[in-house]
């Protein structure tokens, strides 16, 4: 899973955002891609400035695993 394509990570983030909205949670997730790694961020939608909090920085598989943990914990 170390060579997981970024597309899979984007789909997982999309699914996490759907699960969060169905659970009436106001936060949303986004990904910021840099040269050697990506960062999973939580955006607080109720905050006027849409405060962004970094959750995890790593490779695709690290982010994918973290998103799956988040989805399971919400459901």
Tab-separated table of C-alpha atoms in Angstrom:
chain	number	residue	atom	x	y	z
A	1	UNK	CA	0.000	0.000	0.000
A	2	UNK	CA	3.028	2.305	0.076
A	3	UNK	CA	2.571	3.190	-3.606
A	4	UNK	CA	-1.095	4.060	-3.203
A	5	UNK	CA	-2.241	6.549	-5.831
A	6	UNK	CA	-3.317	9.992	-4.707
A	7	UNK	CA	-6.693	9.430	-6.357
A	8	UNK	CA	-7.566	6.821	-3.693
A	9	UNK	CA	-6.734	9.300	-0.961
A	10	UNK	CA	-8.943	11.983	-2.546
A	11	UNK	CA	-11.851	9.520	-2.708
A	12	UNK	CA	-11.344	8.589	0.948
A	13	UNK	CA	-11.372	12.263	1.987
A	14	UNK	CA	-14.531	12.793	-0.053
A	15	UNK	CA	-16.173	9.831	1.705
A	16	UNK	CA	-15.070	11.129	5.119
A	17	UNK	CA	-16.638	14.509	4.365
A	18	UNK	CA	-19.908	12.832	3.373
A	19	UNK	CA	-19.923	10.768	6.571
A	20	UNK	CA	-19.224	13.872	8.630
A	21	UNK	CA	-22.034	15.841	7.000
A	22	UNK	CA	-24.466	12.946	7.532
A	23	UNK	CA	-23.450	12.952	11.189
A	24	UNK	CA	-24.146	16.694	11.331
A	25	UNK	CA	-20.527	17.464	12.148
A	26	UNK	CA	-19.391	20.883	10.975
A	27	UNK	CA	-15.721	20.129	10.294
A	28	UNK	CA	-14.441	19.052	6.882
A	29	UNK	CA	-11.195	17.494	5.686
A	30	UNK	CA	-8.886	18.574	2.909
A	31	UNK	CA	-5.508	17.514	1.539
A	32	UNK	CA	-2.532	19.745	0.874
A	33	UNK	CA	0.059	18.160	-1.401
A	34	UNK	CA	3.703	19.105	-1.196
A	35	UNK	CA	6.732	17.699	-3.009
A	36	UNK	CA	7.484	14.593	-0.934
A	37	UNK	CA	4.430	14.281	1.294
A	38	UNK	CA	0.829	15.273	1.782
A	39	UNK	CA	-0.950	16.779	4.771
A	40	UNK	CA	-4.429	15.923	5.976
A	41	UNK	CA	-6.089	19.020	7.393
A	42	UNK	CA	-9.326	19.626	9.276
A	43	UNK	CA	-11.210	22.812	8.377
A	44	UNK	CA	-13.519	24.226	11.038
A	45	UNK	CA	-16.477	25.427	8.973
A	46	UNK	CA	-18.221	27.322	11.798
A	47	UNK	CA	-15.201	29.542	12.314
A	48	UNK	CA	-15.458	32.763	10.271
A	49	UNK	CA	-11.865	32.345	9.119
A	50	UNK	CA	-12.270	28.610	8.372
A	51	UNK	CA	-9.470	27.743	10.785
A	52	UNK	CA	-7.281	24.933	9.438
A	53	UNK	CA	-5.715	22.351	11.731
A	54	UNK	CA	-3.098	19.898	10.442
A	55	UNK	CA	-3.995	16.348	11.463
A	56	UNK	CA	-1.247	14.267	9.871
A	57	UNK	CA	1.647	14.712	7.457
A	58	UNK	CA	2.966	11.665	5.648
A	59	UNK	CA	2.754	9.610	2.500
A	60	UNK	CA	-0.413	8.457	0.764
A	61	UNK	CA	-0.824	5.261	2.744
A	62	UNK	CA	-0.429	7.062	6.095
A	63	UNK	CA	-3.127	9.562	5.152
A	64	UNK	CA	-5.407	6.841	3.764
A	65	UNK	CA	-5.144	4.793	6.970
A	66	UNK	CA	-5.881	7.851	9.124
A	67	UNK	CA	-8.944	8.738	7.043
A	68	UNK	CA	-10.241	5.162	7.377
A	69	UNK	CA	-9.808	5.406	11.168
A	70	UNK	CA	-11.754	8.685	11.190
A	71	UNK	CA	-14.584	7.231	9.110
A	72	UNK	CA	-14.865	4.181	11.374
A	73	UNK	CA	-14.870	6.331	14.518
A	74	UNK	CA	-17.689	8.535	13.167
A	75	UNK	CA	-19.923	5.696	11.960
